[in-house]
Amino acid sequence: MTNHAAFNADDAVTAVPPPAQASRHFSSFPPRRARDCRNAALGRMDLAASLLDSMKASSPRHAKLAAAADQEDWMEKHPSALERFEAVVAAAKGKQIVMFLDYDGTLSPIVEDPDSAFMTEDMRDAVRSVAQHFPTAIVSGRGRDKVFNFVKLEELYYAGSHGMDIKGPTTVSNHKAKADEVLCQPATEFLPVIQEVYEMLTAKMESIPGAIVEDNKFCLSVHFRCVDEKEWDALGEEVRSVLEGYPDLRLTKGRKVLEIRPSIKWDKGNALEFLLESLGYAGRGDVFPIYIGDDRTDEDAFKVLRNMGQGIGILVTKFPKETTASYSLREPAEVKDFLRKLVKSNVTKG
């Protein structure tokens, strides 16, 4: 494996590696309980911005119309991780790679029915191969059990509910906590209110054809991918009206989905930091995290990597988007190709 020079925030494409260091194997994942990660303070999210505009911005059709003229300039700032693969390998030289992967839109295609977002066997094989070489985590807005049932790989770390439900591998290994040990659940106290809001939203959405409310344990998702655009405003107002009675919950937006979460300062970026600390890599210079994701919620993790000055973020998108990621890939098929190239490269030696 190879060494990484920290990426500059304004020019994260080129990196000059320092002298190579000895490669490292996986560190053990010590048991961590919910009380170890309850340092999240309550905070309110400003909901004054136009919800409808945000919903439209999450639509690829709207994004394509707005971004066509900026494609070339955007690609210069966020080049393909496949086309610049050698630069990625050079940046990781001598360091322990730790892989973080979103699920929907990254390992599986975005589909109309969220319960049908299955990954291919080829993708599962690529992820399995990566996990054989590097500590690998799935970081998803889905409930942890749900995303595990999609991925079906016991050797991975799983961070569900946008990182609010973290657990280590369940296979027999020297690199995991006990199979029944919940490592981090900083929002447990919100479970009753989340369930209450789920029932209210489910009833409200019955009047809007195509709307789906998904229970992700510590958060909720209101999918409007199959909702007529003329109904988006009404859907947004219904969601907002429910949340007015719950000041301890906040609303965020993803790709044709509204997310309801506890108002604690915990997100995918916190999950990334927690996992790095649990693996023994916090504050160390010999680690190279790679985070691949496609959604707004993944920006929290990209920002953490930028602030660390270590590793890279890779945004999965076909259209230019505002992002702090260093590189891009167009679709899950390219993610699979990138993972396979990483396994085959000499950076995997360790």
Short mmCIF file of C-alpha atoms in Angstrom, two decimals, residues 95-311:
data_model
loop_
_atom_site.label_atom_id
_atom_site.label_comp_id
_atom_site.label_asym_id
_atom_site.label_seq_id
_atom_site.Cartn_x
_atom_site.Cartn_y
_atom_site.Cartn_z
CA LYS A 95 -1.17 3.99 3.90
CA GLN A 96 -3.98 1.82 5.19
CA ILE A 97 -7.03 2.26 3.03
CA VAL A 98 -10.37 2.23 4.83
CA MET A 99 -13.36 1.98 2.49
CA PHE A 100 -16.73 3.66 3.14
CA LEU A 101 -19.61 3.01 0.74
CA ASP A 102 -23.10 4.44 0.50
CA TYR A 103 -25.70 1.95 -0.74
CA ASP A 104 -28.53 3.41 -2.84
CA GLY A 105 -27.21 4.99 -6.04
CA THR A 106 -23.69 3.78 -5.24
CA LEU A 107 -23.82 -0.01 -4.94
CA SER A 108 -27.33 -0.35 -6.35
CA PRO A 109 -29.26 1.69 -8.91
CA ILE A 110 -31.89 4.19 -7.81
CA VAL A 111 -35.24 2.49 -8.38
CA GLU A 112 -38.88 3.51 -8.02
CA ASP A 113 -39.60 0.97 -5.27
CA PRO A 114 -37.08 1.38 -2.41
CA ASP A 115 -37.67 -2.24 -1.38
CA SER A 116 -36.40 -3.38 -4.79
CA ALA A 117 -32.98 -1.68 -4.70
CA PHE A 118 -31.03 -4.92 -5.07
CA MET A 119 -27.32 -4.98 -5.82
CA THR A 120 -26.01 -7.34 -8.48
CA GLU A 121 -23.97 -10.41 -7.65
CA ASP A 122 -21.05 -8.86 -9.53
CA MET A 123 -21.22 -5.80 -7.26
CA ARG A 124 -21.46 -8.00 -4.16
CA ASP A 125 -18.37 -9.89 -5.31
CA ALA A 126 -16.50 -6.60 -5.84
CA VAL A 127 -17.39 -5.38 -2.34
CA ARG A 128 -16.47 -8.74 -0.84
CA SER A 129 -13.06 -8.55 -2.51
CA VAL A 130 -12.44 -5.03 -1.21
CA ALA A 131 -13.34 -6.13 2.33
CA GLN A 132 -10.75 -8.90 2.11
CA HIS A 133 -8.05 -6.25 1.70
CA PHE A 134 -9.33 -3.24 3.65
CA PRO A 135 -11.71 -2.51 6.52
CA THR A 136 -14.96 -1.74 4.69
CA ALA A 137 -18.14 -0.06 5.92
CA ILE A 138 -21.56 0.54 4.41
CA VAL A 139 -22.88 3.95 5.49
CA SER A 140 -26.51 4.38 4.52
CA GLY A 141 -29.68 6.26 5.35
CA ARG A 142 -31.46 2.93 5.36
CA GLY A 143 -32.07 1.02 8.55
CA ARG A 144 -29.03 -1.07 9.41
CA ASP A 145 -30.88 -4.38 9.26
CA LYS A 146 -32.45 -3.43 5.96
CA VAL A 147 -29.19 -2.49 4.26
CA PHE A 148 -27.55 -5.64 5.64
CA ASN A 149 -30.32 -7.72 4.02
CA PHE A 150 -29.49 -6.04 0.71
CA VAL A 151 -25.71 -6.44 0.93
CA LYS A 152 -25.60 -9.82 2.73
CA LEU A 153 -21.91 -9.62 3.64
CA GLU A 154 -21.17 -10.38 7.29
CA GLU A 155 -17.55 -9.22 7.15
CA LEU A 156 -18.46 -5.55 6.74
CA TYR A 157 -19.17 -2.76 9.20
CA TYR A 158 -22.67 -1.30 8.86
CA ALA A 159 -23.76 2.23 9.74
CA GLY A 160 -27.49 2.57 9.13
CA SER A 161 -29.91 5.47 9.71
CA HIS A 162 -27.33 7.99 8.44
CA GLY A 163 -24.75 6.65 10.88
CA MET A 164 -27.02 6.56 13.95
CA ASP A 165 -26.90 2.75 14.15
CA ILE A 166 -23.42 1.25 13.84
CA LYS A 167 -22.35 -2.34 14.28
CA GLY A 168 -19.25 -4.35 13.42
CA PRO A 169 -18.83 -7.57 11.43
CA THR A 170 -20.62 -10.71 12.58
CA THR A 171 -18.28 -13.24 11.00
CA VAL A 172 -15.62 -15.04 13.00
CA SER A 173 -12.69 -12.67 12.75
CA ASN A 174 -9.94 -10.97 14.73
CA HIS A 175 -11.19 -7.64 13.40
CA LYS A 176 -14.64 -7.33 14.94
CA ALA A 177 -16.54 -6.78 18.16
CA LYS A 178 -18.88 -9.39 19.58
CA ALA A 179 -21.61 -10.27 17.11
CA ASP A 180 -24.34 -9.09 19.48
CA GLU A 181 -22.58 -5.86 20.48
CA VAL A 182 -24.28 -2.66 19.28
CA LEU A 183 -21.38 -0.28 18.83
CA CYS A 184 -23.11 3.09 18.49
CA GLN A 185 -26.75 4.21 18.73
CA PRO A 186 -26.71 7.90 19.75
CA ALA A 187 -30.42 8.47 19.05
CA THR A 188 -32.06 5.63 20.99
CA GLU A 189 -34.21 7.99 23.04
CA PHE A 190 -35.93 9.17 19.85
CA LEU A 191 -37.30 5.76 18.87
CA PRO A 192 -40.80 6.30 20.35
CA VAL A 193 -41.29 9.66 18.67
CA ILE A 194 -39.92 8.36 15.36
CA GLN A 195 -42.49 5.57 15.41
CA GLU A 196 -45.25 8.05 16.27
CA VAL A 197 -44.33 10.32 13.37
CA TYR A 198 -44.07 7.30 11.06
CA GLU A 199 -47.68 6.41 11.76
CA MET A 200 -48.83 10.00 11.23
CA LEU A 201 -46.94 10.39 7.96
CA THR A 202 -48.17 7.05 6.67
CA ALA A 203 -51.75 8.20 7.22
CA LYS A 204 -51.08 11.61 5.61
CA MET A 205 -49.42 10.11 2.52
CA GLU A 206 -52.40 7.87 1.74
CA SER A 207 -53.98 10.85 -0.06
CA ILE A 208 -50.93 11.34 -2.34
CA PRO A 209 -50.58 8.64 -5.02
CA GLY A 210 -47.06 7.22 -5.28
CA ALA A 211 -45.79 8.52 -1.94
CA ILE A 212 -43.96 5.98 0.22
CA VAL A 213 -43.00 6.38 3.88
CA GLU A 214 -40.07 4.16 4.85
CA ASP A 215 -39.22 3.30 8.46
CA ASN A 216 -35.44 3.28 8.85
CA LYS A 217 -35.52 2.82 12.63
CA PHE A 218 -33.77 6.02 13.77
CA CYS A 219 -35.01 8.09 10.85
CA LEU A 220 -37.82 8.14 8.29
CA SER A 221 -37.80 8.56 4.51
CA VAL A 222 -40.66 10.00 2.49
CA HIS A 223 -40.07 8.94 -1.11
CA PHE A 224 -41.70 11.02 -3.85
CA ARG A 225 -40.01 9.47 -6.89
CA CYS A 226 -43.35 8.07 -8.09
CA VAL A 227 -45.39 11.15 -7.15
CA ASP A 228 -46.66 13.49 -9.88
CA GLU A 229 -44.62 16.68 -9.73
CA LYS A 230 -47.82 18.66 -9.37
CA GLU A 231 -48.27 16.99 -5.98
CA TRP A 232 -44.78 17.70 -4.65
CA ASP A 233 -45.74 20.96 -2.99
CA ALA A 234 -48.70 19.34 -1.24
CA LEU A 235 -46.51 16.45 -0.10
CA GLY A 236 -43.89 18.81 1.28
CA GLU A 237 -46.50 20.81 3.17
CA GLU A 238 -47.98 17.65 4.69
CA VAL A 239 -44.56 16.60 5.92
CA ARG A 240 -43.77 20.04 7.26
CA SER A 241 -47.14 20.27 9.05
CA VAL A 242 -46.48 17.01 10.88
CA LEU A 243 -42.99 18.10 11.95
CA GLU A 244 -44.28 21.38 13.38
CA GLY A 245 -45.43 19.38 16.37
CA TYR A 246 -42.03 17.72 16.84
CA PRO A 247 -39.30 20.31 17.48
CA ASP A 248 -36.76 17.59 18.27
CA LEU A 249 -36.90 16.28 14.69
CA ARG A 250 -35.42 17.85 11.58
CA LEU A 251 -36.01 17.60 7.84
CA THR A 252 -33.29 17.02 5.25
CA LYS A 253 -33.48 16.30 1.52
CA GLY A 254 -31.98 13.61 -0.67
CA ARG A 255 -32.54 12.29 -4.18
CA LYS A 256 -36.34 12.51 -4.49
CA VAL A 257 -36.68 11.74 -0.81
CA LEU A 258 -37.35 13.78 2.32
CA GLU A 259 -35.59 12.54 5.44
CA ILE A 260 -36.86 13.02 9.00
CA ARG A 261 -34.14 12.65 11.60
CA PRO A 262 -33.53 13.40 15.27
CA SER A 263 -32.13 16.89 15.76
CA ILE A 264 -28.78 15.73 17.05
CA LYS A 265 -25.42 16.62 15.64
CA TRP A 266 -24.74 13.22 14.17
CA ASP A 267 -24.48 12.35 10.49
CA LYS A 268 -22.47 10.26 8.05
CA GLY A 269 -19.41 12.37 8.76
CA ASN A 270 -19.65 11.57 12.47
CA ALA A 271 -20.09 7.90 11.59
CA LEU A 272 -16.90 8.01 9.50
CA GLU A 273 -14.99 9.60 12.39
CA PHE A 274 -16.40 7.10 14.88
CA LEU A 275 -15.39 4.13 12.75
CA LEU A 276 -11.88 5.47 12.17
CA GLU A 277 -11.48 5.99 15.91
CA SER A 278 -12.83 2.52 16.66
CA LEU A 279 -10.34 1.03 14.22
CA GLY A 280 -7.50 2.86 15.93
CA TYR A 281 -6.82 5.32 13.12
CA ALA A 282 -7.96 8.60 14.69
CA GLY A 283 -5.26 11.27 14.49
CA ARG A 284 -2.88 9.05 12.55
CA GLY A 285 -1.22 9.98 9.30
CA ASP A 286 -0.91 6.47 7.91
CA VAL A 287 -4.57 6.01 6.97
CA PHE A 288 -6.31 6.76 3.67
CA PRO A 289 -10.12 6.77 3.91
CA ILE A 290 -12.07 6.51 0.66
CA TYR A 291 -15.74 7.46 0.83
CA ILE A 292 -18.00 6.83 -2.18
CA GLY A 293 -21.56 8.18 -2.21
CA ASP A 294 -24.14 9.83 -4.42
CA ASP A 295 -26.39 11.85 -2.13
CA ARG A 296 -26.47 15.16 -0.29
CA THR A 297 -26.16 13.30 3.00
CA ASP A 298 -22.78 11.96 1.86
CA GLU A 299 -21.45 15.51 1.73
CA ASP A 300 -21.08 15.41 5.52
CA ALA A 301 -18.53 12.62 5.10
CA PHE A 302 -16.80 14.36 2.18
CA LYS A 303 -16.39 17.48 4.34
CA VAL A 304 -14.84 15.47 7.16
CA LEU A 305 -12.24 14.08 4.78
CA ARG A 306 -11.46 17.54 3.42
CA ASN A 307 -11.05 18.89 6.94
CA MET A 308 -8.81 15.95 7.84
CA GLY A 309 -6.67 16.51 4.77
CA GLN A 310 -6.58 12.75 4.29
CA GLY A 311 -8.19 10.34 1.86
#
